[in-house]
Amino acid sequence: MRVVIAGGHGKIALLLQRHLVERGDTAVGLIRNPEQTATLRAAGATAVVCDLEHTEVAQLADHLHDADAVIFAAGAGPGSGAARKDSVDRAAAALLADAATRAGVRRYLLVSSMGVDNPPAPGGDDVWAAYLRAKRAAEDDLRGRDLAWTVLRPGRLTDDPPTGRVTLTPHAGQGAISRTDVAHVLAALLDEPRTAGATVELVDGPTPIADAVRAAAT
């Protein structure tokens, strides 16, 4: 399987790339900064420099030809303002969907966030609210497309060792999840096409990942 991952230098993306390569898949990471190339190569992935905020759909589609799936794991990151939450977390996700459609790639996984259904009340953290609005808009946009999409909403992310056991349901409740377990769940979702059309939340839990993904299949 050839998988193209937007946000290829992110923590989850790097863990996912290494996992995919170890199991025999081909991982391609889209990165904005060419200085990140060596890090992706160390994970066994192919690095493609492509700034999703400053590229056209045709150029991006060229990087997706022969891919079996795309994953949007990009984000504006800490320290960015509300404008970049929109231009990356929403607009870049839509751009990747446009490019996937143009390149004939139907499988699309979106890494979203818990909390998008209940944004903060006015007067709180404006940037956090903008992030949740952008993620929700990206989800809504994707649901209107003729793609085999799956939306994954992880809980609070940690760098704890993986347990390989999770709760993966439409309403998982508050909780944490290791980034490595998120990466492994993404890989398992790629293997289960019946999860297309599903929106699932992810936190630590008692169920082995393979079983949890199988149960989440629609």
CSV table of C-alpha atoms in Angstrom, one decimal:
chain,number,residue,atom,x,y,z
A,1,MET,CA,0.0,0.0,0.0
A,2,ARG,CA,1.3,3.5,-0.9
A,3,VAL,CA,0.1,6.1,1.6
A,4,VAL,CA,0.6,9.8,1.4
A,5,ILE,CA,0.5,11.7,4.7
A,6,ALA,CA,0.0,15.5,4.9
A,7,GLY,CA,1.9,16.9,7.8
A,8,GLY,CA,4.7,14.3,7.4
A,9,HIS,CA,6.9,15.8,10.1
A,10,GLY,CA,4.4,15.7,12.9
A,11,LYS,CA,4.8,13.3,15.8
A,12,ILE,CA,1.9,11.1,14.8
A,13,ALA,CA,2.9,11.1,11.2
A,14,LEU,CA,6.4,10.1,11.9
A,15,LEU,CA,5.3,7.2,14.1
A,16,LEU,CA,2.8,6.2,11.4
A,17,GLN,CA,5.4,6.3,8.6
A,18,ARG,CA,7.8,4.1,10.6
A,19,HIS,CA,5.0,1.6,11.4
A,20,LEU,CA,3.8,1.5,7.7
A,21,VAL,CA,7.3,0.9,6.4
A,22,GLU,CA,8.0,-1.8,9.0
A,23,ARG,CA,5.0,-3.7,7.9
A,24,GLY,CA,5.9,-3.4,4.2
A,25,ASP,CA,4.0,-0.4,3.0
A,26,THR,CA,5.3,2.7,1.2
A,27,ALA,CA,5.0,5.9,3.2
A,28,VAL,CA,5.2,9.4,1.6
A,29,GLY,CA,5.3,12.4,3.8
A,30,LEU,CA,4.4,15.9,2.6
A,31,ILE,CA,6.5,18.5,4.4
A,32,ARG,CA,6.8,22.3,4.2
A,33,ASN,CA,10.4,22.6,5.3
A,34,PRO,CA,13.1,20.8,3.2
A,35,GLU,CA,15.3,20.6,6.3
A,36,GLN,CA,12.9,18.0,7.7
A,37,THR,CA,13.7,15.6,4.9
A,38,ALA,CA,16.4,13.7,6.8
A,39,THR,CA,14.0,13.0,9.7
A,40,LEU,CA,11.5,11.4,7.3
A,41,ARG,CA,14.2,9.3,5.6
A,42,ALA,CA,15.3,8.0,9.0
A,43,ALA,CA,11.7,6.8,9.5
A,44,GLY,CA,11.9,5.0,6.2
A,45,ALA,CA,9.5,7.4,4.4
A,46,THR,CA,9.9,9.4,1.2
A,47,ALA,CA,9.8,13.1,1.8
A,48,VAL,CA,8.0,15.4,-0.6
A,49,VAL,CA,8.4,19.2,-0.1
A,50,CYS,CA,4.9,20.7,-0.6
A,51,ASP,CA,3.6,23.7,1.3
A,52,LEU,CA,-0.1,23.1,1.6
A,53,GLU,CA,-0.7,26.8,2.2
A,54,HIS,CA,1.0,27.8,-1.0
A,55,THR,CA,0.3,25.2,-3.6
A,56,GLU,CA,-2.3,24.6,-6.3
A,57,VAL,CA,-4.5,21.5,-6.5
A,58,ALA,CA,-2.9,20.3,-9.7
A,59,GLN,CA,0.6,20.4,-8.1
A,60,LEU,CA,-0.6,18.5,-5.1
A,61,ALA,CA,-2.4,16.0,-7.2
A,62,ASP,CA,0.8,15.2,-9.0
A,63,HIS,CA,2.2,14.0,-5.6
A,64,LEU,CA,-0.8,11.6,-5.1
A,65,HIS,CA,-0.7,9.6,-8.3
A,66,ASP,CA,-0.3,5.9,-7.6
A,67,ALA,CA,-1.3,6.4,-3.9
A,68,ASP,CA,-3.8,4.0,-2.4
A,69,ALA,CA,-4.8,6.4,0.4
A,70,VAL,CA,-4.1,9.8,1.8
A,71,ILE,CA,-4.1,10.9,5.5
A,72,PHE,CA,-4.4,14.5,6.7
A,73,ALA,CA,-2.3,14.7,9.9
A,74,ALA,CA,-1.2,18.3,9.4
A,75,GLY,CA,-1.8,21.2,11.8
A,76,ALA,CA,-0.8,24.8,12.2
A,77,GLY,CA,0.9,23.8,15.5
A,78,PRO,CA,1.5,25.5,18.8
A,79,GLY,CA,2.0,29.2,18.7
A,80,SER,CA,0.0,29.8,15.5
A,81,GLY,CA,-2.9,32.1,15.5
A,82,ALA,CA,-6.5,31.8,14.4
A,83,ALA,CA,-5.8,32.6,10.8
A,84,ARG,CA,-3.4,29.7,10.4
A,85,LYS,CA,-5.8,27.3,12.2
A,86,ASP,CA,-8.2,28.0,9.3
A,87,SER,CA,-5.6,28.0,6.5
A,88,VAL,CA,-4.1,24.7,7.6
A,89,ASP,CA,-6.6,22.7,9.7
A,90,ARG,CA,-9.5,23.5,7.4
A,91,ALA,CA,-8.3,24.8,4.0
A,92,ALA,CA,-5.4,22.5,3.6
A,93,ALA,CA,-7.5,19.5,4.5
A,94,ALA,CA,-10.0,20.5,1.8
A,95,LEU,CA,-7.2,21.1,-0.7
A,96,LEU,CA,-5.9,17.5,0.0
A,97,ALA,CA,-9.4,16.2,-0.7
A,98,ASP,CA,-9.6,18.2,-4.0
A,99,ALA,CA,-6.2,16.8,-5.0
A,100,ALA,CA,-7.2,13.2,-4.0
A,101,THR,CA,-10.3,13.4,-6.2
A,102,ARG,CA,-8.3,14.8,-9.1
A,103,ALA,CA,-5.7,12.0,-8.7
A,104,GLY,CA,-8.3,9.3,-8.3
A,105,VAL,CA,-7.4,8.4,-4.7
A,106,ARG,CA,-10.7,7.6,-2.9
A,107,ARG,CA,-9.4,6.6,0.6
A,108,TYR,CA,-9.0,9.6,2.9
A,109,LEU,CA,-8.4,9.6,6.7
A,110,LEU,CA,-8.7,12.8,8.6
A,111,VAL,CA,-7.1,13.3,12.0
A,112,SER,CA,-9.5,15.6,13.7
A,113,SER,CA,-10.0,16.3,17.4
A,114,MET,CA,-12.4,15.7,20.2
A,115,GLY,CA,-14.5,18.7,21.2
A,116,VAL,CA,-15.4,19.8,17.7
A,117,ASP,CA,-19.1,19.3,18.5
A,118,ASN,CA,-18.9,21.5,21.6
A,119,PRO,CA,-16.7,24.5,20.9
A,120,PRO,CA,-15.7,26.7,23.8
A,121,ALA,CA,-18.1,29.5,24.9
A,122,PRO,CA,-17.4,33.0,23.8
A,123,GLY,CA,-14.8,34.8,26.0
A,124,GLY,CA,-12.5,31.8,26.2
A,125,ASP,CA,-9.4,30.9,24.3
A,126,ASP,CA,-10.0,32.4,20.8
A,127,VAL,CA,-7.3,30.4,19.2
A,128,TRP,CA,-8.5,27.1,20.6
A,129,ALA,CA,-12.0,27.9,19.5
A,130,ALA,CA,-10.7,28.7,16.0
A,131,TYR,CA,-8.9,25.4,15.9
A,132,LEU,CA,-12.0,23.4,16.8
A,133,ARG,CA,-14.1,25.4,14.3
A,134,ALA,CA,-11.5,24.6,11.6
A,135,LYS,CA,-11.5,20.9,12.4
A,136,ARG,CA,-15.3,20.8,12.4
A,137,ALA,CA,-15.4,22.6,9.1
A,138,ALA,CA,-12.8,20.2,7.6
A,139,GLU,CA,-15.0,17.2,8.8
A,140,ASP,CA,-18.2,18.8,7.3
A,141,ASP,CA,-16.4,19.4,4.0
A,142,LEU,CA,-15.2,15.9,3.8
A,143,ARG,CA,-18.6,14.4,4.5
A,144,GLY,CA,-20.0,16.1,1.5
A,145,ARG,CA,-17.4,14.5,-0.9
A,146,ASP,CA,-17.5,11.3,-2.9
A,147,LEU,CA,-14.5,9.8,-1.1
A,148,ALA,CA,-14.1,6.8,1.2
A,149,TRP,CA,-13.4,9.0,4.2
A,150,THR,CA,-13.0,8.2,7.8
A,151,VAL,CA,-12.7,10.8,10.6
A,152,LEU,CA,-10.6,10.0,13.6
A,153,ARG,CA,-11.0,12.2,16.7
A,154,PRO,CA,-8.2,11.4,19.3
A,155,GLY,CA,-8.4,12.4,22.9
A,156,ARG,CA,-5.7,14.2,24.8
A,157,LEU,CA,-2.4,13.1,23.1
A,158,THR,CA,0.5,11.8,25.2
A,159,ASP,CA,4.0,10.4,24.5
A,160,ASP,CA,3.3,7.4,26.8
A,161,PRO,CA,4.3,3.9,25.6
A,162,PRO,CA,1.5,2.3,23.5
A,163,THR,CA,-0.8,-0.2,25.1
A,164,GLY,CA,-2.3,-1.6,21.9
A,165,ARG,CA,-5.7,-1.4,23.6
A,166,VAL,CA,-8.2,1.4,23.0
A,167,THR,CA,-11.8,2.6,23.0
A,168,LEU,CA,-12.8,3.5,19.5
A,169,THR,CA,-16.5,4.5,19.2
A,170,PRO,CA,-18.6,7.5,18.0
A,171,HIS,CA,-18.7,8.8,21.6
A,172,ALA,CA,-15.7,7.6,23.5
A,173,GLY,CA,-15.8,10.1,26.4
A,174,GLN,CA,-13.0,12.2,27.7
A,175,GLY,CA,-9.6,10.5,28.0
A,176,ALA,CA,-6.0,10.3,26.8
A,177,ILE,CA,-4.3,8.3,24.1
A,178,SER,CA,-0.7,7.8,23.2
A,179,ARG,CA,0.5,9.1,19.8
A,180,THR,CA,1.8,5.7,19.0
A,181,ASP,CA,-1.6,4.1,19.5
A,182,VAL,CA,-3.1,6.7,17.3
A,183,ALA,CA,-0.6,5.9,14.6
A,184,HIS,CA,-1.4,2.2,14.9
A,185,VAL,CA,-5.1,2.9,14.8
A,186,LEU,CA,-4.7,4.9,11.6
A,187,ALA,CA,-2.8,2.0,10.0
A,188,ALA,CA,-5.6,-0.4,11.1
A,189,LEU,CA,-8.3,1.9,9.6
A,190,LEU,CA,-6.5,1.8,6.3
A,191,ASP,CA,-6.8,-2.0,6.4
A,192,GLU,CA,-10.5,-1.9,7.1
A,193,PRO,CA,-12.4,-0.3,4.2
A,194,ARG,CA,-15.7,-0.8,5.9
A,195,THR,CA,-14.8,2.1,8.2
A,196,ALA,CA,-15.4,4.4,5.3
A,197,GLY,CA,-18.1,6.9,6.3
A,198,ALA,CA,-17.4,6.5,10.0
A,199,THR,CA,-16.6,9.3,12.5
A,200,VAL,CA,-14.9,7.7,15.6
A,201,GLU,CA,-13.4,9.0,18.8
A,202,LEU,CA,-10.3,7.4,20.3
A,203,VAL,CA,-9.0,7.1,23.9
A,204,ASP,CA,-7.2,4.5,26.0
A,205,GLY,CA,-9.4,1.5,26.6
A,206,PRO,CA,-9.6,-2.3,27.0
A,207,THR,CA,-10.0,-3.5,23.4
A,208,PRO,CA,-7.2,-4.6,21.2
A,209,ILE,CA,-6.8,-2.2,18.2
A,210,ALA,CA,-7.7,-4.8,15.6
A,211,ASP,CA,-10.9,-5.7,17.4
A,212,ALA,CA,-11.8,-2.1,18.0
A,213,VAL,CA,-11.4,-1.2,14.4
A,214,ARG,CA,-13.4,-4.2,13.3
A,215,ALA,CA,-16.2,-3.2,15.6
A,216,ALA,CA,-16.1,0.4,14.3
A,217,ALA,CA,-16.7,-0.8,10.7
A,218,THR,CA,-20.0,0.3,9.3
